[in-house]
Coordinates of C-alpha atoms in Angstrom, one line a residue:
E1 CA 57.2 -59.2 150.5
H2 CA 58.5 -57.3 147.6
R3 CA 56.8 -57.2 144.2
M4 CA 57.9 -56.8 140.5
G5 CA 55.9 -55.6 137.6
I6 CA 57.0 -56.0 134.1
V7 CA 55.7 -53.7 131.2
I8 CA 56.5 -54.9 127.6
S9 CA 55.0 -53.5 124.7
R10 CA 53.7 -55.4 121.7
K11 CA 56.5 -53.6 119.5
I12 CA 58.9 -55.7 121.2
G13 CA 57.8 -59.0 119.6
H14 CA 55.0 -61.5 119.4
A15 CA 53.6 -63.1 122.5
V16 CA 56.3 -66.0 122.7
I17 CA 59.0 -63.6 122.8
R18 CA 57.3 -61.2 125.3
N19 CA 56.5 -64.2 127.5
R20 CA 60.0 -65.7 127.5
F21 CA 61.3 -62.2 128.4
K22 CA 59.0 -62.1 131.4
R23 CA 59.9 -65.6 132.5
H24 CA 63.5 -64.5 132.4
M25 CA 62.9 -61.4 134.4
R26 CA 60.9 -63.5 137.0
V27 CA 63.8 -65.8 137.5
L28 CA 66.2 -63.0 137.8
F29 CA 63.9 -61.3 140.4
H30 CA 64.2 -64.5 142.5
L31 CA 68.1 -64.6 142.0
F32 CA 68.6 -60.9 142.9
Q33 CA 66.1 -61.2 145.9
T34 CA 68.7 -60.0 148.5
K35 CA 69.6 -56.8 146.5
I36 CA 66.0 -56.1 145.7
N37 CA 65.0 -56.2 149.6
T38 CA 67.1 -53.0 150.0
F39 CA 64.7 -50.9 148.1
G40 CA 61.2 -52.4 147.6
D41 CA 59.2 -52.9 144.8
L42 CA 60.3 -52.9 141.1
V43 CA 58.7 -52.1 137.7
W44 CA 60.8 -53.0 134.7
V45 CA 59.6 -51.4 131.4
A46 CA 61.2 -52.9 128.2
T47 CA 61.1 -50.5 125.3
R48 CA 63.6 -51.7 123.0
P49 CA 63.3 -54.8 120.9
S50 CA 67.0 -55.6 121.2
I51 CA 66.4 -56.5 124.9
T52 CA 64.7 -59.7 123.8
R53 CA 67.7 -60.9 121.6
L54 CA 70.0 -61.0 124.8
S55 CA 71.2 -64.3 126.2
F56 CA 69.9 -65.1 129.7
E57 CA 73.5 -64.3 131.0
A58 CA 73.7 -61.0 129.1
L59 CA 70.2 -60.1 130.6
Q60 CA 71.5 -61.2 134.1
N61 CA 74.4 -58.9 133.8
R62 CA 72.2 -55.9 132.7
V63 CA 69.9 -56.4 135.5
N64 CA 72.7 -56.8 138.0
D65 CA 74.1 -53.5 136.8
S66 CA 70.9 -51.7 136.9
L67 CA 70.3 -52.9 140.5
N68 CA 73.8 -51.7 141.5
Q69 CA 73.1 -48.3 139.8
L70 CA 69.8 -48.0 141.6
N71 CA 71.5 -49.0 144.9
L72 CA 74.1 -46.4 144.7
H73 CA 71.5 -43.8 143.8
L74 CA 69.5 -44.7 146.8
Q75 CA 72.5 -44.6 149.1
N76 CA 73.5 -41.1 147.8
T77 CA 69.9 -39.9 148.2
R78 CA 69.8 -41.2 151.9
E79 CA 73.2 -39.6 152.5
A80 CA 72.0 -36.2 151.2
Q81 CA 68.9 -36.3 153.4
A82 CA 70.8 -37.0 156.5

């Protein structure tokens, strides 16, 4: 079972905004479960307030892009070690 952690500063916004962001990230974690299974546990760190102004679809695209980049990086690392 893989796990996900979310770190979000109070600077991002008040509790309602932070909690909405965390709910969206939990939904995306379940949507992208098959991609996440390839590399284990994840920790998302939200540092910019602009991330909370994204629509769910835009956030989904950003998460997908991040997972693709991470997957490519891990593949390159594994190939270099072989």
